[in-house]
Amino acid sequence: MNNNITPSITLVGGGLVGSLSALLLAQRGFQVDVYERRADMRLADISAGRSINLALANRGIFPLQQAGLMEQVKPLLTEMKGRMIHDTNGDCHLHPYGQKAHEVIYSVSRGDLNKLCLDAAEATGKVRFFFNQRCTKVDFATNTIELEHSETGSISETTFTRILGTDGSASAVREAIHQNTSNYHKIEPLGHSYKELTIPPSTNGDFQMEPYALHIWPRGGFMVIALPNRDKSFTVTLFMPNTGPVSFESIDSESKVKSFFEKEFPDAIPLLPNLMEEFFQNPTGHLATVRCSPWHYKDRALLLGDAAHAIVPFHGQGMNCGFEDAWELIEQIDKHENDWEAIFKDTAEARFDNGNAIADMAIENYIEMRDSVNDPVFILKKSLSFELEKRFPNHFVPRYSMVMFHRLPYAEAYRRGKIQSIILDELVSNISTLEDVDMSLAETLVKAKLNPIAL
Ligand SMILES: Cc1cc2nc3c(=O)[nH]c(=O)nc-3n(C[C@H](O)[C@H](O)[C@H](O)COP(=O)(O)OP(=O)(O)OC[C@H]3O[C@@H](n4cnc5c(N)ncnc54)[C@H](O)[C@@H]3O)c2cc1C
């Protein structure tokens, strides 16, 4: 146990999780230095990286509330009540995410949210951001980090007492922890990538589709989604395999893009005026799950956010999960005060199984979004889930709702979700409508197999 009183903490990475963590730590009285490889996004016209907008849900909202930021975040949000499914023939149907008025998720601009967290952290007077500083090495023998200036290439060094790796999926801090520990570190490529496109506002400045929904064009092995932006545009993302008959490798010419969209997404074509330029000029983003252990090094270093557990984006939970990590750290600081080995170890332990659970659920949700949403049995099970939640709210909550609208640990949501899935399979076998479900069997199964839920 180390009882040094440490007023200063160094963060590598000032993205979403780094900037919110810096704010929360400053509010607990720490001096925080953050080294960020990119330029200051508040001054330079740079992309915030990766997806332009993100889905914010209950788990991400809670730490923002604890930081006192929600009133400033609210004007940045667009409510999404459900999935708007686009069929190939152009028909659309809304599948609500939940069954209560507050069971919605929110689209938010990554850049706007990141800027808000940077401003709020700086306004505490306790946080210093050093931009254009890429961490190239962390040395635990000398407690130094090596930094390379992203524009000039000049190299400098600085010392640290405690370091947090909030430097995303290719984390330099993770690399250093794993050089000093017996470790495992797996990168599991999904084999699918993504491309961002834009539906601009209409000529009269309005949304071109229903704004209060997450739009999905599910097509089996691939899909398109669209999230609304405050400027009344939509950010559209095409997800498809890297190789194979329908893939980023095979669709490699304007004529192939044209015929692919005409066949699969005909209703989207008139909404995408810059399809060709965007398809060929925008980068193709690769998707992978990062699993590693340990997430901490003695009383010196801890990983948070994507640095510890990068996941695929199909549950819209990567940032939400990273914000939960940041709040867990604060709770462990409150609990253990200056015992930093316990703070880091217990934060990592509290989050590890949850990180793995949401990683698995995110992959499963890709199959649900691109493949199952139009399947009649899936739709029947979804309606039955809502009905069981209505009848037995203390026992049965649909898995999507447990993940998106509650703060039940992910691992518990995953565990309960597996049991619920078996119950649903049994109840819908050989029937095709909700009215045919044997509700007394449902009650017996739900109460026998599911302990009361602590939400
Ligand atoms: C297409 C897509 C859609 C997504 N949609 C959602 C969604 O809807 N909802 C959701 O919750 N999540 C979503 N995510 C996941 C979400 O983007 C991440 O989980 C989140 O950005 C993680 O935040 P972070 O701060 O841990 O990492 P990052 O956002 O990657 O930030 C890391 C920061 O560290 C900096 N950095 C990296 N290396 C170094 C270094 N060596 N030295 C100094 N600085 C460094 C980077 O410049 C960056 O600013 C999505 C991801 C993708 C790819």
XYZ file of C-alpha atoms and ligand atoms in Angstrom:
508
model
C 0.000 0.000 0.000
C 1.275 3.461 -0.844
C 0.026 6.360 1.185
C 1.708 9.203 -0.685
C -0.598 12.183 -0.985
C -0.658 12.978 -4.680
C -2.160 16.241 -5.792
C -1.327 15.807 -9.465
C -2.440 13.361 -12.116
C -1.240 13.105 -15.709
C -3.579 12.026 -18.488
C -2.535 10.884 -21.939
C -5.420 11.635 -24.317
C -7.906 14.500 -24.184
C -10.739 12.854 -26.126
C -14.198 12.244 -24.667
C -13.117 10.090 -21.723
C -9.905 12.045 -21.042
C -11.592 15.444 -20.948
C -14.488 14.275 -18.729
C -12.061 12.419 -16.408
C -9.916 15.568 -16.128
C -12.992 17.571 -15.123
C -14.148 15.012 -12.529
C -10.636 14.786 -11.026
C -10.287 18.574 -10.872
C -13.642 18.710 -9.064
C -12.112 16.341 -6.478
C -9.242 18.813 -5.974
C -6.518 17.292 -8.167
C -4.196 19.231 -10.427
C -4.427 17.560 -13.839
C -2.127 17.761 -16.864
C -3.473 16.322 -20.120
C -1.238 15.548 -23.122
C -3.231 15.303 -26.351
C -1.722 14.344 -29.680
C -4.105 16.433 -31.814
C -4.417 20.211 -32.088
C -6.929 21.979 -29.850
C -10.251 21.250 -31.609
C -11.688 24.492 -30.198
C -9.194 26.515 -32.243
C -8.389 24.394 -35.273
C -10.895 23.195 -37.831
C -10.119 19.516 -37.308
C -12.348 16.495 -37.283
C -12.979 15.173 -33.800
C -11.933 11.825 -35.268
C -14.004 8.818 -36.197
C -17.785 9.114 -36.014
C -19.190 12.636 -36.312
C -22.072 11.959 -33.960
C -22.732 9.416 -31.257
C -25.601 7.959 -29.275
C -25.581 9.115 -25.657
C -27.608 6.995 -23.220
C -28.361 6.775 -19.519
C -24.972 5.402 -18.443
C -23.131 8.240 -20.146
C -25.597 10.833 -18.873
C -25.072 9.898 -15.212
C -21.343 10.877 -15.024
C -22.127 14.062 -17.001
C -24.775 14.868 -14.359
C -22.289 14.179 -11.555
C -19.900 16.621 -13.232
C -22.701 19.212 -13.310
C -22.571 19.357 -17.118
C -25.990 18.079 -18.179
C -27.668 21.480 -18.410
C -25.011 22.499 -20.954
C -25.170 19.145 -22.746
C -28.979 19.168 -23.185
C -29.065 21.798 -25.967
C -26.606 19.608 -27.932
C -28.928 16.590 -27.975
C -31.425 15.251 -30.494
C -33.788 12.669 -29.069
C -34.057 9.317 -30.869
C -37.176 7.342 -29.870
C -36.503 4.186 -31.840
C -35.159 2.525 -34.961
C -36.703 3.678 -38.236
C -36.353 0.648 -40.483
C -36.066 1.318 -44.235
C -37.122 -1.601 -46.439
C -35.716 -2.047 -49.939
C -39.081 -0.950 -51.421
C -38.852 2.361 -49.549
C -41.382 1.505 -46.786
C -40.392 2.725 -43.310
C -41.505 1.536 -39.878
C -40.551 2.805 -36.447
C -39.562 0.220 -33.818
C -39.590 2.080 -30.470
C -36.539 1.492 -28.255
C -38.573 1.328 -25.069
C -42.157 1.626 -23.857
C -41.925 4.548 -21.434
C -41.681 8.182 -22.485
C -38.165 8.614 -21.057
C -36.822 5.478 -22.756
C -35.019 7.263 -25.587
C -31.398 7.785 -26.568
C -29.774 10.960 -27.857
C -27.654 11.855 -30.855
C -24.825 14.250 -29.966
C -21.934 15.683 -31.942
C -18.634 14.124 -30.805
C -16.818 17.420 -31.386
C -19.357 19.574 -29.504
C -19.407 17.247 -26.501
C -15.607 16.994 -26.423
C -15.256 20.812 -26.628
C -17.742 21.260 -23.785
C -15.755 18.868 -21.558
C -12.455 20.605 -22.476
C -13.919 24.022 -21.618
C -15.448 22.836 -18.355
C -12.225 21.106 -17.283
C -10.144 24.200 -18.066
C -12.640 26.465 -16.277
C -11.868 24.698 -12.981
C -8.412 26.350 -13.104
C -6.889 22.990 -12.170
C -6.514 21.374 -15.597
C -3.813 22.175 -18.165
C -4.119 20.783 -21.690
C -0.975 20.373 -23.795
C -2.040 19.897 -27.419
C -0.032 18.512 -30.334
C 1.811 16.333 -27.825
C 1.884 12.669 -28.754
C 3.041 10.315 -26.034
C 5.592 7.996 -27.606
C 6.914 6.255 -24.489
C 6.048 5.780 -20.820
C 8.934 4.761 -18.544
C 7.847 3.436 -15.143
C 11.480 3.126 -13.945
C 11.976 6.886 -14.143
C 8.292 7.996 -14.074
C 8.732 9.929 -17.305
C 6.791 10.167 -20.506
C 8.312 11.026 -23.847
C 6.327 13.419 -26.028
C 6.645 14.198 -29.705
C 5.264 17.493 -31.009
C 2.834 16.530 -33.793
C 3.784 19.502 -36.006
C 7.484 20.149 -35.329
C 8.497 16.597 -34.441
C 10.483 17.923 -31.466
C 10.884 15.485 -28.576
C 10.521 16.395 -24.905
C 10.122 14.569 -21.613
C 8.031 15.186 -18.545
C 7.689 13.400 -15.228
C 4.503 12.057 -13.691
C 3.349 10.634 -10.376
C 0.179 8.874 -11.543
C -0.815 8.445 -15.152
C -4.178 7.646 -16.741
C -4.255 6.150 -20.228
C -7.225 7.800 -21.906
C -5.504 7.564 -25.269
C -7.974 5.390 -27.108
C -7.787 2.071 -28.888
C -4.091 2.280 -29.886
C -3.065 3.357 -26.373
C 0.613 4.085 -25.701
C -0.013 3.803 -21.943
C -1.489 0.313 -22.446
C 1.631 -0.664 -24.367
C 3.834 0.489 -21.473
C 1.740 -1.285 -18.804
C 1.935 -4.493 -20.759
C 5.698 -4.238 -21.201
C 5.944 -4.235 -17.407
C 3.474 -6.993 -16.558
C 2.604 -10.492 -17.646
C -0.221 -9.578 -19.898
C -2.641 -10.457 -22.558
C -3.627 -8.069 -25.261
C -5.868 -9.155 -28.088
C -7.102 -7.119 -31.008
C -10.018 -8.913 -32.645
C -10.744 -7.359 -36.055
C -14.445 -7.535 -36.963
C -13.716 -8.036 -40.650
C -16.170 -5.208 -41.392
C -15.410 -1.496 -41.824
C -17.393 1.705 -42.155
C -17.702 4.781 -44.332
C -19.373 8.043 -43.339
C -21.654 9.911 -45.757
C -23.958 12.922 -45.327
C -27.638 13.677 -45.848
C -27.664 17.498 -45.845
C -30.655 19.591 -44.721
C -33.342 20.157 -47.394
C -33.240 23.329 -49.525
C -35.639 24.976 -47.058
C -33.307 24.076 -44.198
C -35.252 21.195 -42.686
C -34.517 17.546 -41.933
C -35.006 15.319 -44.985
C -36.202 12.355 -42.884
C -37.934 11.834 -39.533
C -35.463 13.475 -37.108
C -36.363 11.691 -33.877
C -35.108 8.259 -34.844
C -32.002 6.268 -35.626
C -32.517 5.200 -39.237
C -31.437 1.726 -40.342
C -31.353 0.107 -43.746
C -30.788 -3.541 -42.650
C -29.613 -5.755 -45.487
C -28.361 -8.989 -43.960
C -24.566 -8.985 -44.113
C -24.288 -5.184 -44.261
C -26.304 -2.090 -43.373
C -26.576 1.678 -43.477
C -27.524 3.766 -40.444
C -28.190 7.511 -40.037
C -28.214 9.693 -36.917
C -29.659 13.232 -36.854
C -27.501 16.315 -36.255
C -28.556 19.645 -34.782
C -27.909 21.407 -38.109
C -30.706 19.188 -39.571
C -28.335 17.007 -41.502
C -27.865 13.275 -40.870
C -24.556 11.505 -40.540
C -24.916 8.283 -42.482
C -22.681 5.268 -41.922
C -22.347 2.322 -44.276
C -21.079 -0.832 -42.535
C -20.015 -3.775 -44.684
C -17.404 -6.538 -44.927
C -13.827 -5.754 -45.955
C -13.765 -8.556 -48.526
C -16.266 -10.738 -50.391
C -18.998 -10.169 -52.968
C -20.491 -7.124 -51.173
C -17.496 -5.413 -49.619
C -15.259 -2.371 -49.540
C -12.802 -4.366 -51.645
C -15.262 -5.342 -54.369
C -17.286 -2.095 -54.639
C -14.406 -0.127 -56.062
C -15.781 2.026 -58.905
C -18.455 4.686 -59.363
C -20.582 2.358 -61.453
C -20.445 -0.338 -58.760
C -21.338 2.164 -56.001
C -24.237 3.392 -58.148
C -25.668 -0.034 -58.848
C -25.091 -1.155 -55.216
C -27.044 1.824 -53.830
C -29.751 1.543 -56.532
C -30.329 -2.093 -55.596
C -29.995 -1.898 -51.805
C -30.746 1.671 -50.688
C -32.826 3.273 -53.468
C -34.698 5.643 -51.131
C -31.391 7.004 -49.786
C -29.946 7.971 -53.185
C -31.860 11.268 -53.641
C -30.841 12.234 -50.099
C -27.105 11.711 -50.697
C -26.080 14.388 -53.243
C -22.348 13.855 -52.609
C -22.408 10.077 -52.499
C -19.577 9.502 -54.979
C -17.189 12.129 -53.599
C -17.811 11.022 -50.028
C -17.565 7.328 -50.820
C -14.204 7.697 -52.491
C -12.722 10.567 -50.461
C -13.833 9.818 -46.906
C -11.607 7.358 -45.050
C -12.720 3.782 -44.489
C -12.766 3.183 -40.731
C -11.774 -0.263 -39.495
C -13.545 -1.925 -36.587
C -12.084 -4.157 -33.911
C -12.542 -5.211 -30.308
C -9.566 -4.672 -27.986
C -9.409 -6.913 -24.923
C -6.512 -6.690 -22.534
C -5.408 -7.289 -18.977
C -4.231 -5.837 -16.658
C -5.781 -2.380 -16.892
C -3.512 -0.931 -14.220
C 0.111 -0.894 -13.112
C 0.712 -0.818 -9.353
C -0.193 2.600 -7.919
C 1.106 4.318 -11.013
C -1.120 3.818 -14.046
C -4.698 2.987 -15.055
C -6.452 2.623 -18.395
C -9.904 4.110 -18.983
C -12.215 4.132 -22.001
C -11.173 2.686 -25.345
C -7.573 2.305 -24.126
C -8.845 -0.508 -21.888
C -11.711 -1.872 -23.988
C -12.309 -0.622 -27.516
C -15.552 -2.183 -28.757
C -17.443 -2.208 -32.030
C -20.015 0.615 -32.242
C -23.257 -1.321 -32.716
C -24.679 -0.866 -29.226
C -23.733 2.818 -29.189
C -21.975 2.236 -25.862
C -18.199 2.836 -26.250
C -18.277 6.412 -24.964
C -21.053 5.618 -22.459
C -18.927 2.778 -21.060
C -15.828 5.021 -20.931
C -17.771 7.676 -18.998
C -18.862 4.964 -16.529
C -15.171 3.999 -16.119
C -14.348 7.614 -15.255
C -17.093 7.730 -12.627
C -15.975 4.378 -11.161
C -12.498 5.870 -10.669
C -13.978 8.804 -8.762
C -15.981 6.438 -6.533
C -12.844 4.422 -5.796
C -10.924 7.622 -4.960
C -13.701 8.561 -2.527
C -13.512 5.088 -1.015
C -9.749 4.571 -0.755
C -8.543 8.193 -0.452
C -4.756 8.020 -0.997
C -4.275 4.291 -1.432
C -3.633 4.507 -5.152
C -2.817 0.866 -5.664
C -6.275 -0.005 -4.267
C -7.925 2.789 -6.274
C -6.450 1.579 -9.563
C -6.839 -2.134 -8.833
C -10.464 -1.854 -7.683
C -11.439 0.441 -10.568
C -10.000 -2.064 -13.032
C -11.643 -5.001 -11.256
C -15.035 -3.279 -11.101
C -14.974 -2.536 -14.816
C -13.215 -5.552 -16.370
C -16.134 -8.021 -16.665
C -18.404 -5.165 -17.695
C -16.020 -4.179 -20.494
C -15.995 -7.729 -21.793
C -19.790 -8.028 -21.540
C -20.512 -4.883 -23.541
C -17.872 -5.908 -26.103
C -19.775 -9.159 -26.672
C -23.207 -7.505 -26.674
C -21.980 -4.908 -29.197
C -20.982 -7.648 -31.647
C -24.337 -9.401 -31.124
C -26.142 -6.132 -31.763
C -24.516 -5.821 -35.213
C -26.219 -9.048 -36.235
C -29.512 -7.807 -34.736
C -29.348 -4.445 -36.536
C -28.254 -5.619 -39.960
C -30.091 -8.923 -40.031
C -32.803 -9.679 -37.439
C -34.806 -6.446 -37.135
C -37.158 -7.418 -39.974
C -37.498 -11.051 -38.986
C -41.099 -11.837 -37.802
C -39.861 -14.061 -34.947
C -37.512 -11.287 -33.764
C -40.400 -8.787 -33.912
C -42.672 -11.159 -31.985
C -39.996 -11.652 -29.309
C -39.507 -7.898 -29.071
C -43.265 -7.342 -28.487
C -43.322 -10.188 -25.987
C -40.332 -8.652 -24.144
C -42.267 -5.412 -23.706
C -45.342 -7.347 -22.550
C -43.324 -9.331 -20.000
C -41.736 -6.117 -18.746
C -45.229 -4.620 -18.303
C -46.539 -7.680 -16.438
C -43.413 -8.538 -14.412
C -41.405 -5.299 -14.119
C -39.468 -6.557 -11.101
C -38.168 -9.575 -12.972
C -38.061 -8.979 -16.733
C -36.531 -5.953 -18.491
C -35.589 -6.287 -22.193
C -31.797 -6.519 -22.607
C -31.622 -3.448 -24.826
C -33.424 -1.473 -22.094
C -31.100 -2.792 -19.354
C -28.104 -1.600 -21.392
C -29.457 1.711 -22.667
C -31.899 3.004 -20.033
C -30.483 1.664 -16.761
C -27.170 1.550 -14.928
C -27.299 -2.146 -14.055
C -23.735 -3.475 -14.623
C -23.261 -4.641 -18.216
C -22.183 -8.097 -17.036
C -25.463 -8.500 -15.124
C -27.482 -7.254 -18.119
C -25.644 -9.795 -20.277
C -26.263 -12.628 -17.764
C -29.972 -11.836 -17.378
C -30.294 -11.304 -21.127
C -29.140 -14.871 -21.815
C -31.755 -16.308 -19.436
C -34.462 -14.054 -20.903
C -33.532 -15.168 -24.407
C -34.098 -18.825 -23.455
C -37.484 -17.941 -21.905
C -38.524 -16.003 -25.043
C -37.461 -18.872 -27.315
C -39.597 -21.298 -25.310
C -42.639 -18.996 -25.247
C -42.685 -18.233 -28.986
C -41.977 -21.730 -30.271
C -44.766 -22.783 -32.675
C -46.797 -19.569 -32.365
C -46.924 -16.419 -34.480
C -48.813 -13.775 -32.501
C -48.586 -12.232 -29.051
C -52.152 -13.327 -28.271
C -51.078 -16.975 -28.612
C -48.430 -16.722 -25.866
C -49.173 -18.861 -22.813
C -48.960 -16.132 -20.166
C -49.296 -18.477 -17.203
C -46.273 -20.423 -18.476
C -44.565 -17.047 -18.998
C -45.168 -16.108 -15.360
C -43.872 -19.448 -14.111
C -40.711 -19.242 -16.225
C -39.965 -15.593 -15.500
C -40.396 -15.949 -11.739
C -38.533 -19.267 -11.540
C -35.543 -18.319 -13.658
C -35.046 -14.612 -12.958
C -34.325 -13.181 -9.524
C -35.857 -9.759 -8.818
C -33.954 -7.066 -10.659
C -32.210 -4.270 -8.731
C -32.351 -1.289 -11.081
C -18.176 4.619 -36.107
C -18.241 4.712 -34.615
C -19.446 5.023 -34.001
C -19.525 5.100 -32.621
N -20.730 5.362 -32.053
C -20.832 5.421 -30.704
C -22.077 5.721 -30.089
O -23.084 5.930 -30.759
N -22.139 5.783 -28.726
C -21.044 5.539 -27.951
O -21.157 5.583 -26.704
N -19.845 5.244 -28.506
C -19.708 5.189 -29.853
N -18.504 4.912 -30.429
C -17.366 4.618 -29.561
C -16.712 5.902 -29.072
O -16.302 6.654 -30.173
C -15.504 5.589 -28.215
O -15.816 4.585 -27.286
C -15.039 6.827 -27.486
O -14.588 7.769 -28.423
C -13.909 6.466 -26.528
O -13.400 7.640 -25.966
P -11.885 7.675 -25.491
O -11.673 9.047 -24.974
O -11.615 6.492 -24.623
O -11.023 7.431 -26.806
P -10.896 8.364 -28.065
O -12.170 9.013 -28.385
O -10.226 7.534 -29.109
O -9.902 9.505 -27.577
C -8.534 9.226 -27.370
C -7.788 10.543 -27.412
O -6.414 10.282 -27.154
C -5.623 10.925 -28.139
N -4.414 10.095 -28.278
C -4.327 8.870 -28.851
N -3.069 8.412 -28.759
C -2.356 9.377 -28.120
C -0.984 9.472 -27.735
N -0.123 8.494 -27.974
N -0.573 10.616 -27.090
C -1.476 11.618 -26.815
N -2.780 11.574 -27.179
C -3.207 10.456 -27.816
C -6.486 10.967 -29.375
O -6.078 12.010 -30.260
C -7.865 11.222 -28.774
O -8.129 12.576 -28.593
C -18.382 4.852 -31.821
C -17.160 4.544 -32.429
C -17.100 4.486 -33.813
C -15.785 4.137 -34.436
